[in-house]
Short mmCIF file of C-alpha atoms in Angstrom, two decimals:
data_model
loop_
_atom_site.label_atom_id
_atom_site.label_comp_id
_atom_site.label_asym_id
_atom_site.label_seq_id
_atom_site.Cartn_x
_atom_site.Cartn_y
_atom_site.Cartn_z
CA MET A 1 -14.42 -11.27 41.89
CA ILE A 2 -18.00 -11.53 41.52
CA SER A 3 -17.84 -13.29 38.13
CA LEU A 4 -15.36 -15.69 39.46
CA ILE A 5 -17.76 -16.38 42.23
CA GLN A 6 -20.63 -17.43 39.92
CA ASN A 7 -18.45 -19.48 37.82
CA PRO A 8 -15.96 -21.32 40.04
CA SER A 9 -14.38 -22.97 36.72
CA ARG A 10 -12.65 -19.73 35.99
CA ILE A 11 -10.93 -19.62 39.35
CA SER A 12 -8.06 -22.25 38.16
CA GLU A 13 -7.65 -19.95 34.92
CA ALA A 14 -7.24 -16.79 36.59
CA ALA A 15 -4.58 -18.47 38.76
CA GLY A 16 -2.85 -20.11 35.68
CA LEU A 17 -2.84 -16.36 34.46
CA LEU A 18 -1.32 -15.10 37.49
CA VAL A 19 1.30 -17.55 37.76
CA GLU A 20 2.16 -16.82 34.16
CA ASP A 21 2.29 -13.20 34.73
CA ILE A 22 4.67 -13.83 37.91
CA ARG A 23 7.03 -16.08 35.79
CA ASN A 24 7.06 -13.45 32.99
CA ALA A 25 7.66 -10.59 35.26
CA PRO A 26 11.75 -10.77 34.66
CA LEU A 27 11.53 -10.40 31.34
CA LEU A 28 8.80 -7.81 31.30
CA ILE A 29 11.53 -5.45 33.79
CA ASN A 30 13.84 -6.08 31.24
CA LYS A 31 12.15 -5.18 28.25
CA LYS A 32 11.05 -1.92 30.04
CA TYR A 33 14.95 -1.44 30.68
CA TYR A 34 15.74 -2.01 27.29
CA GLN A 35 13.01 0.41 25.76
CA ARG A 36 14.55 3.21 27.91
CA LYS A 37 18.10 2.30 26.98
CA HIS A 38 17.53 1.81 23.01
CA SER A 39 15.23 2.69 20.23
CA PHE A 40 14.28 1.13 17.13
CA PRO A 41 15.39 2.44 14.05
CA GLU A 42 13.41 4.18 11.45
CA THR A 43 14.65 2.15 8.68
CA ASP A 44 12.64 0.72 5.82
CA PHE A 45 13.74 -2.24 3.98
CA LEU A 46 11.10 -1.36 1.18
CA GLN A 47 12.68 1.85 0.10
CA GLU A 48 16.25 -0.08 -0.60
CA ASP A 49 17.33 -0.81 -3.83
CA TRP A 50 16.11 -4.19 -5.06
CA ASP A 51 13.62 -6.37 -7.02
CA ASN A 52 13.66 -9.36 -4.90
CA LEU A 53 13.63 -8.79 -1.02
CA ILE A 54 14.15 -12.37 0.77
CA LEU A 55 13.17 -12.59 4.34
CA LEU A 56 14.44 -15.38 6.44
CA ASP A 57 12.09 -15.24 9.56
CA ALA A 58 14.14 -15.17 13.10
CA CYS A 59 17.53 -15.18 11.44
CA ARG A 60 20.50 -14.00 13.44
CA TYR A 61 23.35 -12.19 11.89
CA ASP A 62 26.47 -14.04 13.71
CA ILE A 63 24.93 -17.55 12.51
CA PHE A 64 24.08 -16.53 9.17
CA ARG A 65 27.62 -15.45 8.75
CA GLU A 66 28.98 -18.73 9.75
CA GLU A 67 26.36 -20.85 7.52
CA ALA A 68 25.93 -19.05 4.61
CA SER A 69 28.23 -18.16 1.74
CA PHE A 70 27.54 -16.18 -1.56
CA GLU A 71 30.34 -16.35 -3.67
CA ASP A 72 32.46 -13.00 -3.12
CA THR A 73 29.42 -11.14 -1.48
CA GLU A 74 29.74 -9.74 1.78
CA ILE A 75 27.19 -10.81 4.39
CA GLU A 76 26.90 -7.51 5.98
CA SER A 77 24.36 -6.37 9.15
CA ARG A 78 21.51 -3.80 9.20
CA ARG A 79 18.86 -2.86 12.31
CA SER A 80 15.76 -4.13 12.13
CA PRO A 81 13.01 -1.64 13.02
CA ALA A 82 11.28 -4.42 14.84
CA SER A 83 12.10 -7.33 17.43
CA ALA A 84 8.85 -9.38 16.01
CA SER A 85 7.16 -10.23 12.71
CA LEU A 86 4.16 -8.06 13.51
CA GLY A 87 5.98 -5.41 14.25
CA PHE A 88 8.01 -5.81 10.95
CA MET A 89 4.66 -5.91 9.32
CA ASN A 90 3.44 -3.00 10.94
CA HIS A 91 6.19 -0.66 10.07
CA HIS A 92 6.69 -1.82 6.51
CA TYR A 93 3.18 -2.86 5.32
CA ILE A 94 0.22 -1.45 6.95
CA GLY A 95 -1.09 1.84 6.13
CA LYS A 96 0.86 2.13 3.01
CA GLU A 97 0.68 0.88 -0.68
CA HIS A 98 3.45 -1.03 -2.37
CA HIS A 99 1.15 -1.67 -5.74
CA ASP A 100 4.64 -2.67 -7.33
CA THR A 101 4.86 -5.61 -4.97
CA VAL A 102 3.80 -9.02 -5.10
CA TYR A 103 4.36 -10.62 -1.49
CA VAL A 104 4.84 -14.51 -1.13
CA THR A 105 4.80 -15.42 2.40
CA SER A 106 4.52 -18.60 4.76
CA ASN A 107 3.96 -16.24 7.84
CA PRO A 108 0.44 -16.50 9.62
CA HIS A 109 0.99 -12.60 10.44
CA VAL A 110 -0.23 -12.06 6.69
CA GLU A 111 -3.76 -11.97 7.69
CA SER A 112 -3.51 -8.59 9.65
CA ILE A 113 -2.43 -6.75 6.24
CA PRO A 114 -5.29 -4.94 4.95
CA SER A 115 -6.38 -5.82 1.53
CA GLY A 116 -4.99 -3.29 -1.28
CA THR A 117 -1.56 -2.89 0.49
CA PHE A 118 0.14 -4.85 -2.03
CA HIS A 119 -0.64 -5.80 -6.11
CA HIS A 120 -1.14 -9.25 -4.72
CA ILE A 121 -0.28 -11.91 -1.74
CA VAL A 122 0.70 -15.26 -2.57
CA ASN A 123 -0.27 -16.84 0.76
CA LEU A 124 1.36 -20.21 1.41
CA LEU A 125 -0.56 -21.13 4.89
CA GLY A 126 -3.41 -23.34 3.40
CA SER A 127 -2.85 -25.89 0.87
CA ASP A 128 0.97 -25.32 1.17
CA TRP A 129 1.13 -26.11 4.64
CA ASP A 130 3.11 -29.21 5.78
CA GLU A 131 1.10 -30.84 8.77
CA ASP A 132 4.20 -33.21 9.74
CA SER A 133 6.39 -30.54 10.51
CA GLU A 134 3.75 -27.62 11.05
CA THR A 135 5.08 -25.13 8.97
CA VAL A 136 5.81 -24.09 5.33
CA LEU A 137 8.90 -26.00 4.01
CA PRO A 138 11.65 -24.08 2.27
CA SER A 139 11.51 -25.86 -0.89
CA VAL A 140 7.89 -25.05 -1.31
CA VAL A 141 8.31 -21.39 -0.99
CA VAL A 142 11.05 -21.72 -3.70
CA ASP A 143 8.60 -23.39 -5.75
CA LYS A 144 5.92 -20.68 -5.39
CA ALA A 145 8.08 -17.96 -5.69
CA ILE A 146 9.57 -18.98 -9.01
CA GLU A 147 6.17 -19.38 -10.10
CA THR A 148 5.13 -15.81 -8.87
CA ALA A 149 8.26 -14.45 -10.48
CA GLU A 150 7.29 -15.99 -13.87
CA ARG A 151 3.22 -14.63 -13.56
CA PHE A 152 4.59 -11.37 -12.45
CA PRO A 153 7.87 -10.38 -14.38
CA ASN A 154 7.16 -6.56 -13.69
CA LYS A 155 6.79 -6.49 -10.16
CA ARG A 156 8.87 -6.51 -6.95
CA LEU A 157 8.92 -9.59 -5.02
CA ILE A 158 8.87 -10.00 -1.23
CA ILE A 159 9.46 -13.71 -0.70
CA HIS A 160 9.38 -14.68 3.00
CA PHE A 161 10.59 -17.98 4.48
CA MET A 162 9.40 -18.74 7.96
CA GLN A 163 12.96 -20.69 8.52
CA PRO A 164 15.31 -20.40 10.49
CA HIS A 165 11.95 -19.73 12.96
CA PHE A 166 10.98 -22.99 14.81
CA PRO A 167 9.43 -25.32 14.23
CA PHE A 168 13.01 -26.82 13.82
CA ILE A 169 12.96 -29.17 10.57
CA GLY A 170 16.61 -30.48 10.94
CA GLU A 171 18.30 -33.80 12.16
CA THR A 172 18.30 -32.18 15.66
CA GLY A 173 15.33 -30.36 15.88
CA GLU A 174 13.37 -33.81 15.73
CA LYS A 175 14.45 -34.32 19.33
CA ILE A 176 12.23 -31.06 20.13
CA SER A 177 8.78 -31.77 18.94
CA SER A 178 7.10 -29.46 16.40
CA GLY A 179 3.66 -29.02 17.78
CA PHE A 180 3.11 -26.13 20.04
CA GLY A 181 -0.06 -25.22 22.21
CA GLN A 182 -1.28 -22.02 23.50
CA THR A 183 0.17 -22.27 27.07
CA LEU A 184 3.19 -24.06 28.36
CA SER A 185 1.16 -27.13 29.71
CA GLU A 186 -1.17 -27.52 26.98
CA ARG A 187 1.14 -29.81 24.91
CA GLU A 188 3.89 -32.11 25.51
CA SER A 189 5.65 -29.79 22.98
CA PRO A 190 5.38 -25.92 24.17
CA HIS A 191 6.67 -23.24 22.51
CA PRO A 192 10.74 -24.04 22.68
CA TRP A 193 12.17 -20.62 23.54
CA LYS A 194 9.49 -19.45 26.08
CA GLU A 195 9.81 -22.99 27.51
CA GLN A 196 13.45 -22.35 27.78
CA MET A 197 13.28 -19.28 29.53
CA LEU A 198 10.97 -20.67 32.08
CA ASN A 199 11.94 -23.66 32.61
CA SER A 200 14.92 -24.65 31.04
CA ARG A 201 13.14 -27.79 29.67
CA TYR A 202 15.83 -28.58 26.75
CA ASN A 203 19.09 -28.83 27.07
CA ARG A 204 20.43 -25.30 25.94
CA GLU A 205 23.11 -26.83 23.42
CA THR A 206 20.63 -29.02 21.77
CA LEU A 207 18.21 -26.16 21.19
CA ILE A 208 20.85 -23.88 19.77
CA GLN A 209 21.93 -26.74 17.63
CA ALA A 210 18.33 -27.13 16.32
CA TYR A 211 17.80 -23.24 15.68
CA ARG A 212 21.50 -23.31 13.86
CA GLU A 213 20.26 -26.32 11.63
CA ASN A 214 17.14 -24.44 10.31
CA HIS A 215 19.68 -21.56 9.08
CA ARG A 216 21.96 -24.04 7.58
CA LEU A 217 18.92 -25.77 5.99
CA VAL A 218 17.18 -22.86 4.49
CA VAL A 219 20.62 -21.53 2.74
CA PRO A 220 20.19 -23.92 -0.18
CA HIS A 221 17.13 -23.05 -0.98
CA VAL A 222 18.02 -19.56 -1.16
CA ARG A 223 20.83 -20.30 -3.73
CA ASN A 224 18.28 -22.54 -5.76
CA LEU A 225 15.96 -19.43 -5.48
CA LEU A 226 18.92 -17.17 -6.49
CA GLN A 227 19.47 -18.97 -9.54
CA SER A 228 15.94 -19.02 -10.74
CA ILE A 229 14.83 -15.54 -10.98
CA ASP A 230 15.96 -12.64 -12.27
CA GLY A 231 16.81 -9.04 -10.81
CA LYS A 232 18.73 -7.57 -7.84
CA SER A 233 17.86 -9.41 -4.69
CA VAL A 234 18.60 -8.73 -0.85
CA ILE A 235 18.84 -11.62 1.76
CA THR A 236 17.74 -10.35 5.28
CA SER A 237 15.23 -11.05 7.88
CA ASP A 238 12.32 -9.39 9.95
CA HIS A 239 14.06 -9.66 13.08
CA ALA A 240 16.59 -11.92 14.96
CA ASN A 241 16.02 -14.30 17.68
CA LEU A 242 17.76 -13.91 21.74
CA ILE A 243 19.86 -17.47 22.59
CA GLY A 244 20.33 -17.10 25.87
CA GLU A 245 21.65 -13.57 26.14
CA LYS A 246 21.79 -12.34 29.87
CA GLY A 247 19.20 -9.74 30.67
CA TYR A 248 19.26 -6.26 32.88
CA PRO A 249 18.46 -5.30 35.51
CA ILE A 250 17.16 -9.08 36.10
CA PRO A 251 20.14 -11.28 35.12
CA ILE A 252 17.88 -14.42 33.40
CA GLN A 253 18.70 -15.79 30.13
CA MET A 254 16.67 -14.65 27.66
CA TYR A 255 15.35 -16.69 24.48
CA GLY A 256 12.62 -16.29 21.92
CA HIS A 257 11.92 -12.40 20.17
CA PRO A 258 9.48 -10.81 22.24
CA THR A 259 7.40 -8.18 20.89
CA ARG A 260 8.61 -4.27 21.33
CA PHE A 261 11.64 -5.23 22.67
CA PRO A 262 14.80 -3.29 21.14
CA HIS A 263 17.59 -5.51 22.43
CA PRO A 264 20.49 -5.15 20.20
CA ASN A 265 20.93 -8.63 19.15
CA LEU A 266 17.18 -9.01 18.27
CA LEU A 267 17.41 -5.94 15.47
CA THR A 268 20.76 -7.06 14.18
CA VAL A 269 19.80 -9.19 11.14
CA PRO A 270 21.90 -10.10 7.66
CA TRP A 271 22.04 -7.90 4.83
CA VAL A 272 23.22 -9.55 1.60
CA GLU A 273 22.92 -7.82 -1.80
CA ILE A 274 23.02 -10.09 -5.01
CA GLU A 275 23.23 -8.43 -8.31
CA GLY A 276 21.13 -9.62 -11.14
CA ASN A 277 19.58 -8.71 -14.56
CA ARG A 278 17.43 -6.01 -13.22
CA ARG A 279 13.66 -6.16 -14.11
CA THR A 280 11.57 -3.38 -15.28
CA ILE A 281 9.06 -2.67 -12.60
CA GLN A 282 5.46 -1.14 -12.80
CA SER A 283 2.73 -0.23 -10.41
CA GLU A 284 -1.00 -1.73 -11.12
CA PRO A 285 -3.98 -1.61 -9.09
CA PRO A 286 -4.38 -4.64 -6.54
CA ILE A 287 -6.11 -7.94 -7.66
CA GLN A 288 -7.84 -10.00 -5.21
CA TYR A 289 -6.62 -13.20 -3.35
CA GLU A 290 -8.17 -15.88 -1.31
CA GLN A 291 -8.03 -15.43 2.48
CA LEU A 292 -7.55 -18.02 4.76
CA ASP A 293 -10.58 -18.65 7.24
CA GLU A 294 -10.28 -17.74 10.86
CA GLY A 295 -10.15 -21.10 12.20
CA THR A 296 -6.76 -22.20 10.21
CA VAL A 297 -5.28 -18.79 10.62
CA GLN A 298 -5.68 -19.27 14.47
CA SER A 299 -4.59 -22.81 14.13
CA ARG A 300 -1.41 -21.70 12.21
CA LEU A 301 -0.39 -18.91 14.43
CA GLU A 302 -0.60 -21.48 17.23
CA SER A 303 1.69 -23.94 15.58
CA LEU A 304 4.31 -21.05 15.17
CA GLY A 305 4.13 -20.17 18.47
CA TYR A 306 2.70 -16.67 17.87
CA ARG A 307 -0.80 -17.65 20.16
#
């Protein structure tokens, strides 16, 4: 209180935070309910049998089944141990050593991974960032993954696409601007899922169609990648996304992928195993990689709705 009196300009900021807390209260109540009713599985995707683990960020199992096909390969489902990317990384990466693995990623939470976790990290958020769409495009991820496979033929690869996570890069997505601010009022185009939950800013069908398009658009790039690298590949996701499921006990429509929220639809992700010519995998000491400066990291997190 004394701080507010001494600095009146902070009163409006504090009032804004209070309003935000009140608006978020129904979701937080529902989160507590789901945390009591459900739990996160202790599964470890990195312990599975694969040479290439292809992560499609925020991919829903049901939509992926409708938008993708891989010859005679069945699209199964698994339960992710996290409802958001950082939780997935904490579960699988933090405090562990994967010196037989190279991580190719377009997800900005990569900066939370301690050095020495992987043999090497190929971070695409610097020179490979697309300023117009405010994300890393899937074609770039494919190109860099192929280069990495050629450079590290005896390493497992984790290849992390940002799609179908927003920004939406399809035709419908052009109706929903891709730049996102840190608060709902900071820019003309705020976090679309959060805005939908609080204000219903967008037509629900338009928003979900844009999200569905991101599923559809990433699939051909995944197929191109599979044709260009050896080894057994698994296609899955770090978490899914809510698209209007009615919550309990507060019957609000819920969107996005809140952290530490074990809603079954948030944890259900696709799991596709693609056989291929197996590689001989070897573990070797980590090699250094260039980390992004803090300003760039924060900018990327903001653009992808994490701030």
